[in-house]
XYZ file of N, CA, C and O in Angstrom:
552
model
N 1.026 -1.139 0.068
C -0.312 -0.061 -0.149
C 0.289 1.268 0.013
O 0.589 2.375 -0.731
N 1.873 1.451 1.169
C 2.525 2.501 1.116
C 3.481 2.592 -0.062
O 3.689 4.374 -0.975
N 4.039 1.434 -1.126
C 4.004 1.851 -2.401
C 3.575 2.256 -3.551
O 3.984 3.735 -4.139
N 2.520 2.014 -3.009
C 1.369 2.627 -4.017
C 1.634 4.255 -3.744
O 1.697 5.860 -4.702
N 1.383 4.685 -2.401
C 0.929 6.250 -1.868
C 2.290 6.982 -2.610
O 1.806 7.995 -3.013
N 3.084 5.819 -2.030
C 5.185 6.981 -2.572
C 5.123 7.004 -3.729
O 5.514 8.510 -4.776
N 4.735 6.266 -4.493
C 4.613 6.326 -6.906
C 3.307 7.537 -7.036
O 3.924 8.467 -7.976
N 2.154 7.273 -6.028
C 0.851 8.879 -6.413
C 1.608 9.416 -6.419
O 1.721 11.091 -6.977
N 2.556 10.207 -5.220
C 3.356 11.762 -5.504
C 4.525 11.981 -5.405
O 3.994 12.868 -6.055
N 5.003 10.522 -6.253
C 5.651 11.041 -6.688
C 5.178 11.579 -8.694
O 5.763 12.777 -9.317
N 4.071 10.340 -8.509
C 3.224 11.805 -10.165
C 2.441 12.784 -9.895
O 2.803 13.475 -10.394
N 2.299 13.280 -8.034
C 2.467 14.744 -8.046
C 3.154 14.933 -8.596
O 2.806 17.132 -8.743
N 4.533 14.564 -8.223
C 5.333 16.318 -7.876
C 5.233 15.872 -9.390
O 5.923 17.377 -10.347
N 5.395 15.537 -10.659
C 6.157 15.024 -11.788
C 4.776 16.676 -12.137
O 5.787 16.962 -13.221
N 3.555 15.963 -11.541
C 2.544 17.503 -12.431
C 3.219 19.119 -11.643
O 2.544 19.834 -13.364
N 3.153 18.632 -11.188
C 3.574 20.246 -10.179
C 5.052 20.255 -10.738
O 4.720 22.179 -11.518
N 6.156 19.785 -11.188
C 6.814 20.234 -12.437
C 6.452 20.767 -12.876
O 7.367 21.108 -13.808
N 5.583 20.371 -14.098
C 5.185 20.103 -15.057
C 4.670 22.059 -15.033
O 4.886 22.626 -16.144
N 4.462 22.300 -14.183
C 3.222 23.471 -14.142
C 4.248 24.294 -13.730
O 3.370 25.821 -12.658
N 5.796 24.470 -14.083
C 6.169 25.044 -12.804
C 6.265 24.824 -11.738
O 7.988 26.582 -10.531
N 6.140 24.281 -10.630
C 6.039 24.037 -9.465
C 7.481 22.659 -8.648
O 6.615 22.680 -8.572
N 8.414 23.232 -10.207
C 9.441 22.502 -9.840
C 9.872 21.888 -8.635
O 10.306 23.077 -8.138
N 9.727 20.784 -7.851
C 10.819 21.011 -6.081
C 12.400 20.568 -6.471
O 12.621 19.246 -7.259
N 12.776 21.892 -6.143
C 14.192 21.515 -6.412
C 14.873 20.964 -4.933
O 14.824 21.194 -3.574
N 16.067 20.006 -4.801
C 16.381 19.078 -4.095
C 18.048 20.289 -3.709
O 18.491 21.089 -4.416
N 17.515 19.897 -2.253
C 19.421 20.940 -1.494
C 20.140 20.656 -1.647
O 21.001 19.934 -2.128
N 20.824 22.150 -2.337
C 22.355 22.328 -2.861
C 23.710 22.216 -2.040
O 24.990 21.778 -1.792
N 23.328 21.813 -0.471
C 24.028 22.582 1.171
C 25.566 21.425 0.496
O 25.215 20.205 0.328
N 27.071 21.780 0.832
C 27.175 21.142 0.776
C 28.021 19.892 1.664
O 28.078 19.977 2.832
N 28.178 18.456 1.681
C 28.902 17.732 2.371
C 27.164 16.821 3.258
O 27.345 16.145 3.754
N 25.926 17.694 2.481
C 24.964 17.380 4.005
C 23.715 16.300 3.135
O 23.676 16.416 2.094
N 23.353 15.679 3.357
C 22.765 14.392 2.556
C 20.863 14.393 3.413
O 20.989 14.108 4.609
N 20.862 14.850 2.361
C 18.571 14.914 3.347
C 18.250 13.388 2.817
O 18.301 12.748 1.785
N 17.567 13.023 3.752
C 16.236 12.412 3.388
C 14.833 13.147 3.053
O 14.248 14.284 3.523
N 13.840 12.663 1.631
C 12.988 13.594 1.192
C 11.220 13.278 2.673
O 10.930 12.046 1.994
N 10.923 13.566 2.470
C 9.193 12.685 2.903
C 8.588 13.358 2.639
O 8.568 15.383 2.662
N 7.142 13.248 3.562
C 5.771 13.823 3.037
C 5.328 14.450 3.252
O 5.041 13.296 4.770
N 4.964 16.131 4.455
C 3.774 15.634 5.101
C 2.559 15.462 5.156
O 1.938 14.805 3.768
N 1.162 15.125 6.441
C 0.217 15.051 6.237
C -0.786 16.295 4.982
O -1.389 15.528 4.848
N -0.032 17.186 4.846
C -0.763 17.888 3.578
C -0.415 17.432 2.657
O -1.327 18.434 1.793
N 0.597 16.425 2.405
C 0.518 16.701 0.788
C 2.252 17.088 0.135
O 2.586 18.151 -1.075
N 3.064 19.119 1.050
C 4.291 18.980 0.890
C 5.450 18.678 1.753
O 4.969 17.344 2.287
N 6.333 18.238 0.180
C 7.179 17.716 0.512
C 8.641 18.500 1.130
O 8.695 19.551 0.846
N 9.241 17.937 2.596
C 10.364 18.397 2.772
C 11.530 17.868 3.283
O 11.555 16.937 2.415
N 12.691 18.214 2.992
C 14.203 17.577 3.455
C 14.512 17.792 5.239
O 14.807 19.082 5.214
N 14.454 16.830 5.032
C 15.079 16.370 6.619
C 16.445 16.137 6.665
O 17.101 15.134 6.152
N 17.586 16.475 7.546
C 19.329 16.520 6.863
C 18.537 15.555 8.057
O 19.171 14.947 9.115
N 19.968 14.200 6.936
C 19.952 13.130 7.910
C 21.108 12.854 8.488
O 21.367 12.136 9.205
N 22.412 13.621 7.738
C 24.374 12.486 7.795
C 24.634 14.550 7.616
O 24.390 14.620 6.373
N 25.425 15.443 8.249
C 26.553 15.857 7.564
C 27.892 14.926 7.215
O 28.235 13.974 7.590
N 28.580 16.152 6.982
C 30.136 15.487 6.566
C 30.420 14.303 5.282
O 31.331 13.518 6.070
N 28.873 14.112 4.737
C 29.496 12.988 3.826
C 30.423 13.687 2.621
O 30.211 14.407 1.604
N 31.448 12.827 2.074
C 31.963 12.767 1.006
C 31.525 12.909 0.387
O 32.514 13.671 -1.333
N 30.764 11.903 -0.623
C 30.325 11.825 -2.106
C 28.884 11.611 -1.644
O 28.506 11.245 -0.251
N 27.930 11.299 -2.846
C 26.870 10.485 -2.950
C 26.728 8.884 -2.810
O 25.614 9.298 -2.002
N 27.716 7.914 -2.874
C 27.625 6.880 -2.052
C 27.439 6.756 -0.984
O 27.216 6.001 -0.779
N 28.216 7.369 -0.283
C 27.938 7.884 1.896
C 26.347 8.629 2.069
O 26.031 7.379 2.695
N 26.347 8.931 0.889
C 25.287 8.916 1.131
C 23.743 8.508 1.100
O 22.499 8.052 1.937
N 23.646 7.579 0.066
C 23.572 7.124 -0.475
C 23.432 5.273 0.598
O 22.511 5.006 1.069
N 24.315 5.451 1.452
C 24.483 4.186 1.962
C 23.647 4.477 3.679
O 23.168 3.987 4.076
N 24.304 5.927 3.396
C 23.368 6.342 5.246
C 21.789 6.403 4.634
O 20.723 6.014 6.058
N 21.632 6.647 3.583
C 19.749 6.590 3.366
C 19.574 4.611 3.132
O 18.543 4.879 4.364
N 20.186 3.898 3.345
C 20.209 2.740 3.626
C 19.820 1.786 4.578
O 18.581 1.922 5.265
N 20.610 2.936 5.673
C 20.483 2.265 6.837
C 19.196 2.989 7.337
O 19.191 1.978 8.116
N 18.783 4.053 6.724
C 17.430 4.880 7.982
C 16.532 3.574 7.709
O 15.882 3.002 8.034
N 16.389 2.932 6.075
C 15.565 2.515 5.564
C 15.791 0.974 6.783
O 14.480 0.388 7.346
N 17.017 0.237 6.420
C 17.253 -0.566 7.250
C 16.371 -1.078 8.383
O 15.523 -1.375 9.394
N 17.041 0.242 9.144
C 16.674 0.836 11.069
C 15.061 1.277 10.816
O 14.100 0.444 11.699
N 14.438 1.410 10.040
C 13.173 1.715 10.146
C 12.027 0.406 9.424
O 11.327 -0.153 10.472
N 12.799 -0.421 8.515
C 11.856 -1.916 8.495
C 12.485 -2.254 9.334
O 11.065 -3.426 10.345
N 13.079 -2.930 11.215
C 13.449 -2.900 11.882
C 12.702 -2.901 12.862
O 12.344 -3.232 13.694
N 12.051 -2.189 12.744
C 10.975 -0.786 14.126
C 9.061 -1.809 13.333
O 8.331 -1.010 13.853
N 9.071 -2.177 11.852
C 7.954 -2.226 11.616
C 7.417 -1.949 10.846
O 6.438 -1.505 9.135
N 8.169 -0.557 10.127
C 8.158 -0.580 8.407
C 8.608 -1.543 7.353
O 8.860 -1.943 7.925
N 7.842 -0.960 6.068
C 8.071 -2.148 5.159
C 8.459 -1.054 3.797
O 7.821 -1.159 3.296
N 9.520 0.285 4.225
C 10.030 0.777 3.364
C 11.203 -0.410 2.161
O 11.999 -0.373 1.997
N 10.208 -0.564 0.800
C 11.678 -0.604 0.010
C 11.499 0.236 -1.060
O 12.943 0.178 -1.209
N 11.272 1.206 -0.439
C 11.853 2.559 -1.727
C 12.023 4.520 -0.390
O 11.143 4.040 0.374
N 13.063 4.614 -1.293
C 13.517 5.556 -0.430
C 13.724 7.186 -0.798
O 15.230 6.013 -1.900
N 13.710 8.030 -0.857
C 14.494 9.764 -1.814
C 15.080 10.496 -0.937
O 14.769 9.575 0.088
N 15.830 11.017 -1.659
C 16.338 11.462 -0.134
C 17.272 11.893 -1.527
O 17.573 11.849 -2.625
N 17.971 12.946 -0.912
C 19.111 14.431 -1.581
C 20.499 14.624 -1.024
O 20.976 14.433 -0.356
N 21.798 15.014 -2.199
C 22.721 15.065 -1.647
C 23.257 16.168 -3.059
O 23.055 16.150 -4.193
N 23.573 17.553 -1.921
C 24.260 18.861 -3.429
C 23.736 18.874 -4.614
O 24.363 18.551 -5.628
N 21.990 18.734 -4.686
C 21.337 19.046 -5.610
C 21.100 18.073 -6.151
O 19.912 18.102 -7.615
N 21.298 16.805 -6.209
C 21.089 15.658 -6.755
C 20.128 14.938 -5.951
O 20.474 14.794 -4.655
N 19.021 13.764 -6.415
C 18.510 13.272 -5.965
C 18.634 11.841 -5.745
O 19.749 11.962 -6.759
N 18.979 11.132 -5.121
C 19.239 9.746 -5.397
C 17.592 9.009 -4.333
O 17.131 9.447 -3.359
N 17.558 8.106 -5.123
C 16.556 7.528 -5.212
C 17.544 6.022 -5.197
O 16.996 4.918 -5.070
N 16.459 4.989 -4.000
C 16.980 3.470 -2.702
C 15.731 2.875 -2.737
O 14.596 3.156 -3.242
N 16.244 2.169 -4.626
C 15.246 0.854 -4.439
C 15.645 -0.673 -4.516
O 17.053 -0.848 -4.266
N 14.773 -1.335 -4.462
C 15.406 -2.436 -4.778
C 15.963 -3.390 -5.397
O 16.625 -4.232 -5.049
N 16.496 -2.897 -6.687
C 17.144 -2.635 -7.046
C 18.355 -2.429 -6.913
O 19.652 -2.769 -8.045
N 18.382 -1.552 -5.907
C 19.925 -0.262 -6.251
C 18.997 0.295 -5.850
O 18.760 1.526 -5.060
N 20.790 1.983 -6.027
C 20.321 2.729 -6.142
C 20.721 3.631 -7.192
O 21.540 3.271 -7.770
N 19.821 4.856 -7.326
C 20.023 5.539 -8.817
C 20.018 7.077 -8.421
O 19.162 7.621 -7.255
N 20.769 7.430 -9.315
C 20.679 9.129 -8.929
C 19.839 9.980 -10.711
O 19.689 9.564 -11.278
N 19.457 11.193 -9.851
C 18.944 11.696 -11.040
C 19.062 13.506 -10.704
O 18.603 13.659 -9.896
N 19.002 14.489 -11.540
C 18.873 16.077 -11.547
C 17.512 16.372 -11.076
O 17.675 17.473 -10.626
N 16.574 15.107 -11.046
C 15.286 16.411 -10.851
C 14.442 14.773 -10.611
O 14.995 14.002 -10.408
N 13.231 14.946 -10.344
C 12.315 13.699 -9.474
C 11.631 13.136 -10.669
O 11.392 11.983 -11.025
N 11.482 14.267 -12.045
C 11.008 12.866 -13.651
C 12.269 12.463 -13.968
O 11.790 12.611 -15.907
N 13.794 12.991 -14.014
C 14.676 13.081 -15.014
C 15.119 11.822 -15.311
O 14.507 10.854 -14.005
N 15.834 11.975 -16.202
C 16.397 10.141 -16.000
C 16.759 9.672 -14.567
O 18.123 10.477 -14.770
N 17.015 8.338 -14.663
C 17.125 7.949 -13.647
C 18.807 7.368 -14.143
O 18.894 6.475 -14.671
N 20.176 7.053 -13.145
C 21.483 6.472 -13.680
C 21.732 5.920 -12.246
O 21.847 6.293 -11.741
N 22.460 4.735 -12.571
C 21.956 3.575 -12.023
C 24.367 4.826 -10.633
O 24.919 4.504 -11.057
N 23.866 4.121 -9.625
C 25.258 4.952 -8.661
C 25.428 3.889 -7.545
O 27.248 3.988 -7.760
N 24.953 2.572 -7.675
C 24.854 1.550 -6.774
C 23.794 0.779 -6.905
O 23.145 0.600 -7.852
N 24.672 -0.528 -7.395
C 23.583 -1.919 -7.425
C 23.612 -3.061 -6.435
O 24.324 -2.959 -5.737
N 23.066 -3.520 -6.069
C 22.576 -4.638 -5.335
C 22.846 -5.860 -5.711
O 22.591 -6.750 -6.550
N 24.250 -7.005 -4.475
C 24.919 -7.201 -5.016
C 23.241 -8.933 -5.076
O 22.910 -8.563 -3.736
N 24.609 -10.401 -4.905
C 22.775 -11.203 -4.529
C 23.122 -11.088 -3.841
O 21.578 -12.094 -2.658
N 23.686 -10.816 -2.076
C 23.870 -10.902 -0.807
C 22.378 -9.312 -0.084
O 22.079 -9.659 0.809
N 21.892 -8.727 -1.250
C 20.989 -6.888 -1.303
C 22.282 -6.194 -0.600
O 21.980 -5.374 -0.510
N 23.797 -6.329 -0.785
C 24.675 -5.561 -0.456
C 24.379 -4.353 -1.080
O 24.287 -4.869 -2.667
N 24.930 -3.126 -0.590
C 25.438 -2.443 -1.862
C 26.847 -1.990 -2.805
O 27.493 -2.295 -1.908
N 26.988 -2.456 -3.381
C 28.397 -2.371 -4.675
C 27.920 -0.705 -5.750
O 27.276 -1.367 -5.940
N 29.375 -0.836 -6.207
C 29.700 0.254 -6.965
C 29.772 -0.537 -8.639
O 30.226 -1.560 -8.306
N 28.835 -0.009 -9.122
C 28.923 -0.983 -10.409
C 30.153 -1.234 -11.345
O 30.830 -0.561 -11.778
N 30.237 -2.300 -11.309
C 31.312 -2.722 -13.096
C 32.792 -3.254 -11.285
O 32.870 -3.713 -11.567
N 31.983 -3.308 -9.916
C 33.003 -4.037 -8.954
C 32.768 -5.695 -8.529
O 33.791 -5.939 -8.105
N 31.950 -5.733 -9.219
C 31.366 -7.543 -8.977
C 31.667 -7.850 -9.219
O 31.676 -7.702 -11.304
N 32.628 -8.979 -9.701
C 33.894 -10.256 -10.929
C 32.146 -10.273 -11.116
O 31.902 -11.406 -10.584
N 32.282 -11.048 -12.222
C 31.555 -11.537 -12.633
C 32.121 -13.118 -12.979
O 32.775 -13.211 -12.999
N 30.742 -13.606 -12.449
C 31.624 -15.323 -12.321
C 31.609 -15.792 -14.103
O 30.953 -15.722 -14.710
N 32.641 -16.865 -14.402
C 33.165 -17.411 -15.920
C 31.841 -18.785 -16.434
O 31.311 -18.957 -15.345
N 31.354 -17.816 -17.365
C 30.583 -18.720 -17.996
C 31.028 -21.042 -17.984
O 32.665 -20.941 -18.029
N 30.084 -21.654 -17.682
C 31.090 -22.777 -17.531
C 30.894 -23.002 -19.234
O 30.614 -22.659 -20.578
N 32.329 -23.868 -19.439
C 32.191 -24.513 -20.387
C 31.316 -25.511 -21.554
O 31.663 -26.056 -20.668
N 31.237 -24.383 -22.248
C 30.430 -25.123 -23.616
C 30.650 -26.760 -23.466
O 32.028 -27.225 -23.714
N 30.075 -27.451 -24.828
C 29.734 -28.913 -24.696
C 30.726 -29.195 -26.083
O 31.317 -29.838 -26.396
N 30.263 -28.038 -26.675
C 31.052 -27.921 -27.508
C 32.064 -27.350 -27.795
O 33.201 -28.187 -29.139
N 33.035 -26.880 -26.423
C 34.247 -25.907 -26.963
C 34.954 -27.460 -25.919
O 34.425 -28.496 -24.522
N 35.925 -27.965 -26.377
C 37.190 -29.101 -25.320
C 37.336 -29.117 -24.441
O 38.061 -27.549 -24.077
N 37.118 -29.994 -23.152
C 38.426 -29.370 -22.029
C 39.723 -29.036 -22.367
O 39.684 -29.915 -22.878
N 40.102 -28.227 -21.914
C 41.863 -27.869 -21.135
C 42.088 -28.879 -20.264
O 41.919 -29.593 -18.935
N 43.357 -29.610 -20.803
C 44.124 -30.730 -19.820
C 45.377 -30.679 -19.291
O 46.393 -29.488 -19.764
């Protein structure tokens, strides 16, 4: 249910963005923010952590917050945050960033098979098993 409300909220922001009322991400250097929706439908950014060196560290803070909330009984699969003018989207597939809520999202971190986050390309690929057509090396 909360996933649908989250999606509806993002859709409402997209409509607001088309009318000239686009929500800008905070640009304060080194500060990681969590975006929340108020009861009246407005959005605000809560400061989550200071002195973050990069977007990946901010994403790790957001993921940690999501996991802690889930331990308390919430079932958050997706979280939205911001770091230095960029939006951060924590999703089941990984972490994505975008310059606005409605622009294209680019992968920042991907999920490993055990659920951790890693930089794309850092995961070693498993070698393909030899096919039956290839002779085995002796």
